[in-house]
XYZ file of C-alpha atoms in Angstrom:
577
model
C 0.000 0.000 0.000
C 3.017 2.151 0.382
C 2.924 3.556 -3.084
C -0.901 4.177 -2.438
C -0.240 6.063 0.515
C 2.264 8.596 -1.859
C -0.550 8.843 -3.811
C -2.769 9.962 -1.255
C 0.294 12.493 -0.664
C -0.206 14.731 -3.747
C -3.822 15.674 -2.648
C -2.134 17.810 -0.378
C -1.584 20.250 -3.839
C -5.220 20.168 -3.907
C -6.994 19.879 -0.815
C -9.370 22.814 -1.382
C -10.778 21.066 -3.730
C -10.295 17.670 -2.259
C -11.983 19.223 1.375
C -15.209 19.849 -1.053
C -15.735 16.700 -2.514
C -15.346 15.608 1.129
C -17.937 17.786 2.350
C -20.351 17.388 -0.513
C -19.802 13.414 0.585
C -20.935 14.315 4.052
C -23.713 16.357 3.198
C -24.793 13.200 0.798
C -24.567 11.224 3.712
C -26.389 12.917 5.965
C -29.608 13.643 3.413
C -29.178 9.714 2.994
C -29.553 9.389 6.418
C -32.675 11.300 7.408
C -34.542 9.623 4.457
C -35.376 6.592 6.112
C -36.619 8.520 9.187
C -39.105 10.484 6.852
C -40.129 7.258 5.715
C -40.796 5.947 8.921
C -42.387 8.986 10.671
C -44.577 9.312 7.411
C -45.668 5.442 7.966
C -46.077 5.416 11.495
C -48.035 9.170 12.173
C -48.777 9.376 8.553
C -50.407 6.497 6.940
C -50.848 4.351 10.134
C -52.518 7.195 12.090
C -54.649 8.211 8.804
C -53.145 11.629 9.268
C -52.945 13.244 5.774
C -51.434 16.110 6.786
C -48.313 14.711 7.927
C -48.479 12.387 4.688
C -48.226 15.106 2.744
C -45.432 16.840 4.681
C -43.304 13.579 4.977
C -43.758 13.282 1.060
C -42.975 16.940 0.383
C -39.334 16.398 2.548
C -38.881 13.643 0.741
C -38.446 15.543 -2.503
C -36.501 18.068 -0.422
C -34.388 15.830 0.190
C -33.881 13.836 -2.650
C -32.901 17.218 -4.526
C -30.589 17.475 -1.701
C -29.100 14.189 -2.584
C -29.091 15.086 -6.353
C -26.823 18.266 -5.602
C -24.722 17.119 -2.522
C -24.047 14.024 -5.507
C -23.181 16.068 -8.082
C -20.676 18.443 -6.092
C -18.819 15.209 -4.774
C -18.701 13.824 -8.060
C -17.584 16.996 -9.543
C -15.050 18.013 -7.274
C -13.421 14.409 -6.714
C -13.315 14.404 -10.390
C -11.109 17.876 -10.437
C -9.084 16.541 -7.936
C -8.190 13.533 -9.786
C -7.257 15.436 -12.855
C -5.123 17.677 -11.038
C -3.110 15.145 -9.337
C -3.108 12.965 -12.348
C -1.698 16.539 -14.318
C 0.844 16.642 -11.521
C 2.268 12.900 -11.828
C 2.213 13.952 -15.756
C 4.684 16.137 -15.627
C 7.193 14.943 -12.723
C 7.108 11.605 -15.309
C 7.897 13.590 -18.440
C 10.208 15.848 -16.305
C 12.042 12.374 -14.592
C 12.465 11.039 -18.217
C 13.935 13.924 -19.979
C 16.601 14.059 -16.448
C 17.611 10.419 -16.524
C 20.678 9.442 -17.759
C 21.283 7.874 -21.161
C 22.118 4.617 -19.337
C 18.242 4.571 -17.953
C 17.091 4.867 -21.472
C 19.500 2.118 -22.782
C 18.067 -0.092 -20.106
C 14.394 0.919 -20.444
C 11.617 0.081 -23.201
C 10.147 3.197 -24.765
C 7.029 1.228 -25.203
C 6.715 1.263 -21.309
C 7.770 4.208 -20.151
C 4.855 5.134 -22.444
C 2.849 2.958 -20.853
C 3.231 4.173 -17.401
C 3.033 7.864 -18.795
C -0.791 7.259 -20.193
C -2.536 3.773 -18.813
C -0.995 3.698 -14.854
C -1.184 7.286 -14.600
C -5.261 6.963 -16.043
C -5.531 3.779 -13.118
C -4.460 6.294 -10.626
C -6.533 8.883 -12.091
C -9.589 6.894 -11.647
C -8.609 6.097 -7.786
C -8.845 9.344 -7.008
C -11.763 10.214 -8.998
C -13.898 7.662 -8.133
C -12.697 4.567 -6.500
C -11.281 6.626 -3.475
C -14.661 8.576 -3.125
C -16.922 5.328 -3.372
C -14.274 3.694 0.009
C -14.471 6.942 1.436
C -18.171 7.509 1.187
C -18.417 3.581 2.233
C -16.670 4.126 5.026
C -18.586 7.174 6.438
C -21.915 5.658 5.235
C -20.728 2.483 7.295
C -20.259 4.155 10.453
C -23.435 6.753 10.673
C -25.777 3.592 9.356
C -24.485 1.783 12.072
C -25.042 3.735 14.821
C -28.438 5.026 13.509
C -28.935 0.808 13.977
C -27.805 0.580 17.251
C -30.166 3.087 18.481
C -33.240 1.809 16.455
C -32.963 -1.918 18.014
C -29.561 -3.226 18.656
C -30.645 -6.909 18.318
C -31.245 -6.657 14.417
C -28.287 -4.202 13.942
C -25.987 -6.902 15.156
C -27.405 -9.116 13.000
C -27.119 -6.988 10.186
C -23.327 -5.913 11.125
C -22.192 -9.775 11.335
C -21.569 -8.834 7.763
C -19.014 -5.912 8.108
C -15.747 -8.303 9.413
C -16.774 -10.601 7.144
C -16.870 -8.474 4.263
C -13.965 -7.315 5.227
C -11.573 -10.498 5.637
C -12.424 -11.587 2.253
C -11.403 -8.143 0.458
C -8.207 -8.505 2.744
C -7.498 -11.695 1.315
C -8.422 -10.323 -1.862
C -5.676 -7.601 -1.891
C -2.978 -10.041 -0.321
C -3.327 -12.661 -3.292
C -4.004 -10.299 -6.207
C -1.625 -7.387 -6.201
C 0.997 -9.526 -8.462
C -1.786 -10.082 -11.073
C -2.799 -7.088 -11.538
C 0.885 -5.438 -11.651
C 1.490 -8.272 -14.767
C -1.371 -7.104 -16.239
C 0.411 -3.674 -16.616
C 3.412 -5.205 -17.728
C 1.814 -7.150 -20.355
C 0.132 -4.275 -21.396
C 3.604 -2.590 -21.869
C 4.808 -5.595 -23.750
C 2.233 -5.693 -26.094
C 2.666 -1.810 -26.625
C 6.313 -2.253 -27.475
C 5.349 -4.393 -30.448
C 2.792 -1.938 -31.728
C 5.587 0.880 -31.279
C 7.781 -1.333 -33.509
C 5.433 -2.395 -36.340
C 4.622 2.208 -36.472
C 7.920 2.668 -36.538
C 9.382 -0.140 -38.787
C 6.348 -0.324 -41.117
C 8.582 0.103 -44.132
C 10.238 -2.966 -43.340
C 7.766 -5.389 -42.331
C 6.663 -4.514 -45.779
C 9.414 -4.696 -47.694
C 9.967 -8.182 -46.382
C 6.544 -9.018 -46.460
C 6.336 -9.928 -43.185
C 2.769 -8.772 -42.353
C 1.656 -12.074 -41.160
C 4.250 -13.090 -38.872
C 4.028 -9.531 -37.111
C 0.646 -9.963 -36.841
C 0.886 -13.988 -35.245
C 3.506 -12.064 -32.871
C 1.074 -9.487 -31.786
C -1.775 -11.936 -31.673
C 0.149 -14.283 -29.372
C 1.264 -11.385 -26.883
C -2.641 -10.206 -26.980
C -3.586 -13.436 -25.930
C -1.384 -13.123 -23.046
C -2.673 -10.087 -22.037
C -5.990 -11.930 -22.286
C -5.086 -14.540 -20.166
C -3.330 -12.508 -17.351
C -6.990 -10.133 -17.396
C -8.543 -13.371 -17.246
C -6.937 -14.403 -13.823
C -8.006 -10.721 -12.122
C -11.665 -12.381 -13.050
C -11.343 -15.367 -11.672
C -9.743 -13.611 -8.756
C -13.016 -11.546 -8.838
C -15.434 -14.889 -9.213
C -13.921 -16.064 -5.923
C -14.454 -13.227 -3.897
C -17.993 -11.301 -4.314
C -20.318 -13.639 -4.799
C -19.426 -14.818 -0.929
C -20.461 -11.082 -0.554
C -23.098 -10.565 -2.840
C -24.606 -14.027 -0.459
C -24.059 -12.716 2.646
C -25.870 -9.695 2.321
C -28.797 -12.022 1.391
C -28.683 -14.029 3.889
C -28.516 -10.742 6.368
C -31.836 -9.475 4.078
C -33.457 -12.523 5.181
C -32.648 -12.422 8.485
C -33.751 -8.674 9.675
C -36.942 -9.094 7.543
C -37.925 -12.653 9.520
C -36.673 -11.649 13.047
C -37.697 -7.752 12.585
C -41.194 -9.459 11.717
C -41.656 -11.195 14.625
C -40.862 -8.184 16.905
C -43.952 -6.165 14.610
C -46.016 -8.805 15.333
C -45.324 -8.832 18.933
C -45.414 -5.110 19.007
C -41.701 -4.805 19.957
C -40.992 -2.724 16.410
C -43.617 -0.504 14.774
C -44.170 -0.820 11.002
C -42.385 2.340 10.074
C -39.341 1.578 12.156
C -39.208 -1.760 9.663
C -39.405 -0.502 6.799
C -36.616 2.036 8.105
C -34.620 -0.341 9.043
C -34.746 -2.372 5.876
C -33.618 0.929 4.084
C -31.019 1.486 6.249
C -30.546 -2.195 5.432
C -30.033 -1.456 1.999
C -27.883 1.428 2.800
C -25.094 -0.233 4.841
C -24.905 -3.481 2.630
C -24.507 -0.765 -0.584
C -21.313 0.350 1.216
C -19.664 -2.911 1.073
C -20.641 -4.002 -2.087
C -19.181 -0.614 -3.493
C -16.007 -1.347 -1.599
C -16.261 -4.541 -3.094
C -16.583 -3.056 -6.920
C -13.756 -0.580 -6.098
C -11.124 -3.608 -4.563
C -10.139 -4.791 -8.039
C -9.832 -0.596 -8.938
C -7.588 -0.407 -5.859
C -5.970 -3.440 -6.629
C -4.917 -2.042 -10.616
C -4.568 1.511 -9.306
C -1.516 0.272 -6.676
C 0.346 -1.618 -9.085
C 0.130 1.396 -11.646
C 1.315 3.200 -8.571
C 4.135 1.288 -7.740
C 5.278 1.034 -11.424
C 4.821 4.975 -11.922
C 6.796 5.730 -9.011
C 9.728 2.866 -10.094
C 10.781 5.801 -12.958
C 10.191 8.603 -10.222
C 12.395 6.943 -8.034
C 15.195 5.846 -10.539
C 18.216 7.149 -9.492
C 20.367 10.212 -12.097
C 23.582 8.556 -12.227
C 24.712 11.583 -14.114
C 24.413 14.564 -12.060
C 26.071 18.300 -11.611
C 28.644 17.755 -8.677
C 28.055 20.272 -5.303
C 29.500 23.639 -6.348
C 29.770 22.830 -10.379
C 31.182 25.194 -11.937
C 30.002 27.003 -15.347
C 31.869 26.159 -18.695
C 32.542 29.041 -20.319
C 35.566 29.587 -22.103
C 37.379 26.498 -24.127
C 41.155 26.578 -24.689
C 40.963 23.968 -26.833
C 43.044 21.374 -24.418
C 40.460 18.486 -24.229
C 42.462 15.169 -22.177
C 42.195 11.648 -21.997
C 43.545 10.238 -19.020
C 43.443 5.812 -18.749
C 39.446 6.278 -19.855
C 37.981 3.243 -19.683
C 34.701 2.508 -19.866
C 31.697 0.139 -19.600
C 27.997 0.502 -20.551
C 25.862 -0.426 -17.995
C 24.760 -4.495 -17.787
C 27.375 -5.228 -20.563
C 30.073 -7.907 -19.634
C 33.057 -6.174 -21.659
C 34.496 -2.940 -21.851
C 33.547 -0.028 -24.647
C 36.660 1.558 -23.670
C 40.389 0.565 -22.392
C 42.518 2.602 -21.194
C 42.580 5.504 -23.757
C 44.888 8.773 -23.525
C 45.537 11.339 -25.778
C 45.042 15.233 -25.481
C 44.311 17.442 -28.341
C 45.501 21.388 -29.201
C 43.891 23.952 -29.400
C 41.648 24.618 -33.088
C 42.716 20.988 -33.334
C 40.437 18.836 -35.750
C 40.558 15.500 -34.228
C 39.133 12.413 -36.634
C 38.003 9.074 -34.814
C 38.330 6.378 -37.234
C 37.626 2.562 -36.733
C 36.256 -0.394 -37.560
C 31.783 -1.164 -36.413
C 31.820 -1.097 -32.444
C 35.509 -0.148 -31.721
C 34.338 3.013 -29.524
C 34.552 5.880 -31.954
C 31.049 7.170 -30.514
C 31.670 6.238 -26.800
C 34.416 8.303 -27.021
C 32.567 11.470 -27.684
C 29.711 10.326 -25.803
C 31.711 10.853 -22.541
C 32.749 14.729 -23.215
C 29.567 16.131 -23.399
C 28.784 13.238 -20.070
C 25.968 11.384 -21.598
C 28.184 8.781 -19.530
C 30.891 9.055 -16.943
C 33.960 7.398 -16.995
C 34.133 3.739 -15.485
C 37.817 4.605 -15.112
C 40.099 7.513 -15.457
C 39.246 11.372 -16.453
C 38.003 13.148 -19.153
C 39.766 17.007 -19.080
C 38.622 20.117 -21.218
C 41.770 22.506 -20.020
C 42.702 21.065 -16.618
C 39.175 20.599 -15.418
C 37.857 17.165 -15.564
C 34.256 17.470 -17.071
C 32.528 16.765 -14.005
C 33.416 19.674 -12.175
C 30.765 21.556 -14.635
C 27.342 21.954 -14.920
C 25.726 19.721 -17.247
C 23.654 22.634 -19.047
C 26.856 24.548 -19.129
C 28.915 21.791 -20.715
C 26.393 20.727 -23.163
C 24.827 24.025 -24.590
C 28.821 24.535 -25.563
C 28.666 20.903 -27.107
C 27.257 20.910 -30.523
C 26.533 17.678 -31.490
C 25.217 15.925 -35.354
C 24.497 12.459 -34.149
C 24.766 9.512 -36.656
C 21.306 8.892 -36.184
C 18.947 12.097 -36.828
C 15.990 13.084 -34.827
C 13.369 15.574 -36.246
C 10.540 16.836 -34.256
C 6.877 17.495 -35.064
C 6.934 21.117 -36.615
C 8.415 23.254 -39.334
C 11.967 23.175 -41.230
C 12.062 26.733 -39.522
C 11.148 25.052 -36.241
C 13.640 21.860 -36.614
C 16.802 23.977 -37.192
C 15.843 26.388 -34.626
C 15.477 23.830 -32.076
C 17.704 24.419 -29.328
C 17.936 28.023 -30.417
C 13.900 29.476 -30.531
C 14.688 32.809 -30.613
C 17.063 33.018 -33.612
C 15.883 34.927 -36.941
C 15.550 33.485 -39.943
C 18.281 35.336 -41.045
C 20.561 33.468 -38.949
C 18.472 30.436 -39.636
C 18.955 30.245 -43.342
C 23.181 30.979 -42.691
C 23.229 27.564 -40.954
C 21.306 26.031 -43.806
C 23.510 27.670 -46.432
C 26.254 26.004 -44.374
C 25.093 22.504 -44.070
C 23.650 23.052 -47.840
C 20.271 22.217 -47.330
C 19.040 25.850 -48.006
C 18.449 25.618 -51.657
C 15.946 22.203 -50.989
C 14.373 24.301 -48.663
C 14.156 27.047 -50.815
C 12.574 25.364 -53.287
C 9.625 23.777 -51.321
C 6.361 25.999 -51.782
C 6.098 26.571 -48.131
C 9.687 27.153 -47.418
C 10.781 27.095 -44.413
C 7.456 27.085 -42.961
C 7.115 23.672 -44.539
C 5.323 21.027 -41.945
C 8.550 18.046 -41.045
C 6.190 14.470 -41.430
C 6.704 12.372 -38.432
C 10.025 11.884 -37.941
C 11.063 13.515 -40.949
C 9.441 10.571 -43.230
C 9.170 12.869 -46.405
C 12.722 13.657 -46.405
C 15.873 11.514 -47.497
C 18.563 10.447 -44.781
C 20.316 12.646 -46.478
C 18.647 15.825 -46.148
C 17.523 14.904 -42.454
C 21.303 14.939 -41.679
C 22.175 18.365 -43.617
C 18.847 19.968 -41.263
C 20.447 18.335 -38.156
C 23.766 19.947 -39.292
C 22.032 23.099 -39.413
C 20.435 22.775 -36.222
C 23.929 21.928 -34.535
C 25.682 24.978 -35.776
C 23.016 27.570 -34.786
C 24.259 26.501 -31.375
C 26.540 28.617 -29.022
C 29.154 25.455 -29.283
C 32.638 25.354 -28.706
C 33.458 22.224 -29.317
C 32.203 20.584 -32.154
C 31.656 17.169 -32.694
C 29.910 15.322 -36.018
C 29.142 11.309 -35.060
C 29.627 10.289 -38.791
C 26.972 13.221 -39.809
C 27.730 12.679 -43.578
C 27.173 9.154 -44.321
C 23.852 9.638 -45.859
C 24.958 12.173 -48.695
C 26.710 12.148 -51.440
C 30.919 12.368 -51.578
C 30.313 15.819 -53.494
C 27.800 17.047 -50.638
C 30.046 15.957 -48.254
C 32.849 17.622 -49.592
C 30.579 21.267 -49.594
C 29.801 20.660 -46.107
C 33.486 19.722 -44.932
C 34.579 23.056 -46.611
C 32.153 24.926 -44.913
C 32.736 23.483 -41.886
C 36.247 23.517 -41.917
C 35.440 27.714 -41.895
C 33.534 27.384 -39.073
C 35.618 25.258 -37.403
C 38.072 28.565 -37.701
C 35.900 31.031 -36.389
C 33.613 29.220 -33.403
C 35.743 25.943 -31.965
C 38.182 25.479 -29.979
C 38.734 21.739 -31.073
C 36.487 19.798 -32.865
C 35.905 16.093 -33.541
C 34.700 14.059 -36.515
C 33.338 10.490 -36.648
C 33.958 8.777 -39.909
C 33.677 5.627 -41.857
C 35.261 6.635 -44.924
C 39.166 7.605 -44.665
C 38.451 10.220 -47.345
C 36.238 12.210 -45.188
C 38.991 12.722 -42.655
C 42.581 12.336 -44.197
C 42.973 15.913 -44.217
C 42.691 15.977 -40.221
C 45.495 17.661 -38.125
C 45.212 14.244 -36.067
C 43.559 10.866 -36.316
C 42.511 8.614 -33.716
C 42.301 5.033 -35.197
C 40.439 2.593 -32.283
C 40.335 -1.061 -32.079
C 38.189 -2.681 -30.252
C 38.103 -0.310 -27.511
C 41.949 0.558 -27.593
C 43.422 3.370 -29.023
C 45.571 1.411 -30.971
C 47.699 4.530 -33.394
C 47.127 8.239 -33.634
C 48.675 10.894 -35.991
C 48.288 12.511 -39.799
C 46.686 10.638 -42.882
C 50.800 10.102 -43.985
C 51.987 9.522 -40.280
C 49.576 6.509 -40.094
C 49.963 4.961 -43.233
C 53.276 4.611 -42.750
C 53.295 2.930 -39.578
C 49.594 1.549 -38.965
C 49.253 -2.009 -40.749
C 45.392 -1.511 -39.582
C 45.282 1.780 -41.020
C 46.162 1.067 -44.362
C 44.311 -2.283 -44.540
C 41.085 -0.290 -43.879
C 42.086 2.581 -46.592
C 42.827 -0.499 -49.063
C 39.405 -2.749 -48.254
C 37.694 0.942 -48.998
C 39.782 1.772 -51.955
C 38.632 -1.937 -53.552
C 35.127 -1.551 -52.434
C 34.991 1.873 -54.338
């Protein structure tokens, strides 16, 4: 129940409106109760005395108060109903906010498909706790204990009859909650699993195509449904063995008050009235427990969507600004490798071992390497997207942690390998981590990365809608945009993760030049990522890794004389071309 209880927690952002439901759910209560007192007075000095005149008034506060019951209803509903929204708008945003803080090493661990999951379904289980599960236990509750003692008063021999019931009830939705809570937290997880499959079939639709494999996606989905299926099915059999006990009981306790209560009207121990009140209030405290009953299984969903919501709010930021980080603002151009080594997280071998090196300043450092040797890791750990298993990373003396993290990376641009467009305009895309800048400036970075003329040329221009995730444009022009995007930064260092493998050698060569410019004017050092050798022999130093190991560094000329592996990969690309 603890995460349950942290739920209950963030009412406290909204207990104005969370004190009115409650008091709406009091006022309910209390025009519940007096109804079967009109009833009763209205038999006994009404009907039973021929008295028309109080038949009348006992009728006209019974409309009274059933309007009363029809407003107090509608304020509890309505305000329990805000309430949930507003906590469920809360646990929105600390989710989104907790995703877009944790650490790439979260997000290599974690499924999209059920972080989205937890983001829309738990959050909508928890929503409906508030909203109306918790109201229904809390009404129960309240209804529970003013029936009761409105029963005790009336005759306390057929109240204990009739509140035999309560422990009962009780026990078994105990035992309910003790057996089911696992079910109902797979259920979730299904649910994410099955999501993860949709995700992929949206986002590789191309592909299942193109290898016609329509069917087979469809056999996997239909197999993971019917697991979902299954796993729902248990919650209802957990269900099937624990309210129809109820829904007998309260039979049995129907039967009971109206045989013994009979036999005290017939000895004239119990008027008429004060029956049929009784057998209202009857109705009253054994509606209680069958809506506590109804809202178990809610409970039940709503905890495990709890507990799984609060797993991501509770994940820990492995990368964090240190106390007293300072601000990165000026770059010599000094950037050191001390004995890195690194490891990503739940992998059994190392990325990185033991690599050192230190560039000068205005220094254009290539990485060059064979699939997987650690040309990206390395990179990766300057802007710290990952720290160091081993050893220091330096950018003139400091070692990177000693910054802030928004410091560091706003002076990081970055063109990853793999580009990332967002919903929105060219215009918007480019000016992405810059929102403010003109189009003036806007169209210089797309002259740059020589993507402006494309743009040009579309009837909308730059006010041209991006499809999701850029699906109407070629790799190629999704990497000049993300180019463009990079260099409208405030960067210092500069670093391109293989950013022109999806255009042409010409293109490529128009972008170098015009980055090699740039490169002049804004960096202090910058790095490129490359498959081809052609891209980067005109380096001032090149990094060639190995499996993790820095295994030779120097010029195009310096390397091909002494690097067997060097030349062996210029030679496999020179025969491949």
């Amino acid at each position: 129940m603890a995460p349950l209880r942290r739920v209950l927690q963030g009412l406290k952002a909204h207990r104005f409106v969370a004190i009115g439901a409650v008091l709406s759910l009091l006022l309910l209560t209390a025009a519940t109760a007096i109804t079967p007192q009109i009833f009763r007075w209205g038999i006994d000095q009404g009907i039973a005395a021929k008295n028309f005149t109080v038949v009348w008034e006992s009728a006209a506060l019974m409309v009274i108060a059933a309007i009363a019951r029809g407003l107090f209803n509608f304020g509890q509903t309505f305000w329990s109903e805000a309430t949930s929204q507003g906590v469920a708008y809360d646990l929105r945003n600390q989710l989104f906010t907790k995703i877009e803080t944790l650490s790439f090493s979260y997000h290599d661990r974690s499924q999209t498909s059920q972080l989205i999951t937890r983001a829309t379904s738990d959050i909508e289980q928890i929503r409906v706790l508030i909203g109306t599960s918790l109201i229904q236990v809390i009404g129960a509750v309240i209804t529970l204990v003013t029936i009761a003692t409105i029963l005790l008063v009336m005759n306390w021999q057929l109240a204990l009859i009739t509140l035999i019931v309560v422990p009962i009830a009780a026990w078994l939705l105990t035992r309910f909650f003790s057996r089911n809570g696992s079910v109902f937290q797979r259920v979730q997880q299904q649910l994410g699993d099955l999501n993860a499959v949709l995700q992929e079939n949206l986002l590789g639709v191309r592909v299942v195509k193109a290898f016609v494999r329509e069917s087979q996606e469809k056999a996997r989905y239909t197999a993971l449904n019917n697991e979902l299926i299954a796993i729902s099915m248990k919650t209802l059999y957990a269900i099937r063995n624990t309210f129809p006990l109820i829904f007998l009981l309260s039979n049995l306790i129907t039967v009971a008050v109206v045989g013994y209560g009979g036999a005290q009207v017939i000895n004239r121990q119990f008027s008429i009235g004060e029956l049929v009140a009784f057998n209202s209030y009857l109705l009253f405290i054994l509606q209680p427990i069958l809506l506590i009953g109804f809202a178990a299984p809610a409970i039940a969903q709503a905890a495990a969507s709890a507990q799984r919501v609060y797993e991501v709010l509770d994940a820990e930021i492995e990368i964090r600004d240190r106390p007293n980080a300072i601000p990165f603002v000026k770059c010599g151009g000094r950037i050191t490798f001390e004995n890195v080594s690194f490891r990503y997280p739940g992998a059994t071998t190392e990325a990185l071992r033991g690599v050192s090196f230190e560039t000068k300043p205005n220094e254009l450092i290539a990485i060059l390497g064979m699939t997987g040797s650690g040309k990206s890791t390395i990179v990766n750990l300057l802007p710290r997207f990952y720290d160091p298993t081993r050893g220091a990373v330096r950018i003139d003396g400091h070692d990177v942690r000693e910054f802030s993290l928004t410091s560091l990376r706003s002076r990081i641009g970055i063109v990853f390998q793999e580009t990332t467009l967002f919903a929105g305009t060219l215009r918007e895309n480019i000016a992405y981590a810059k929102s403010d800048a003109s189009l003036a400036e806007i169209v210089e970075a797309a002259k740059t990365a020589q993507i402006h003329d494309f743009i040009a040329g579309l009837p909308d221009g730059y006010d041209t809608i991006v499809g999701e995730r850029g699906v109407g444009l070629s790799g190629g022009q999704r990497q000049r945009i993300a180019i463009a995007r990079t260099l409208l930064t405030d960067y210092r260092i500069l670093i391109l993760d293989d950013s022109t493998s999806a255009v042409d050698a010409k293109t490529a060569a128009e972008i170098q030049t015009a980055l090699d410019l740039l490169m002049e004017q804004k960096t202090c050092t910058a790095f490129v990522i490359a498959q081809r050798i052609t891209t980067v022999r005109n380096a001032d130093r090149i990094l060639l890794m190995d499996q993790g190991v820095l295994v030779a560094q120097g010029t195009h000329e310096e390397l091909m004389r002494t690097s067997p592996l060097y030349s062996a990969i210029l030679e496999s690309q020179v025969k491949r071309s």
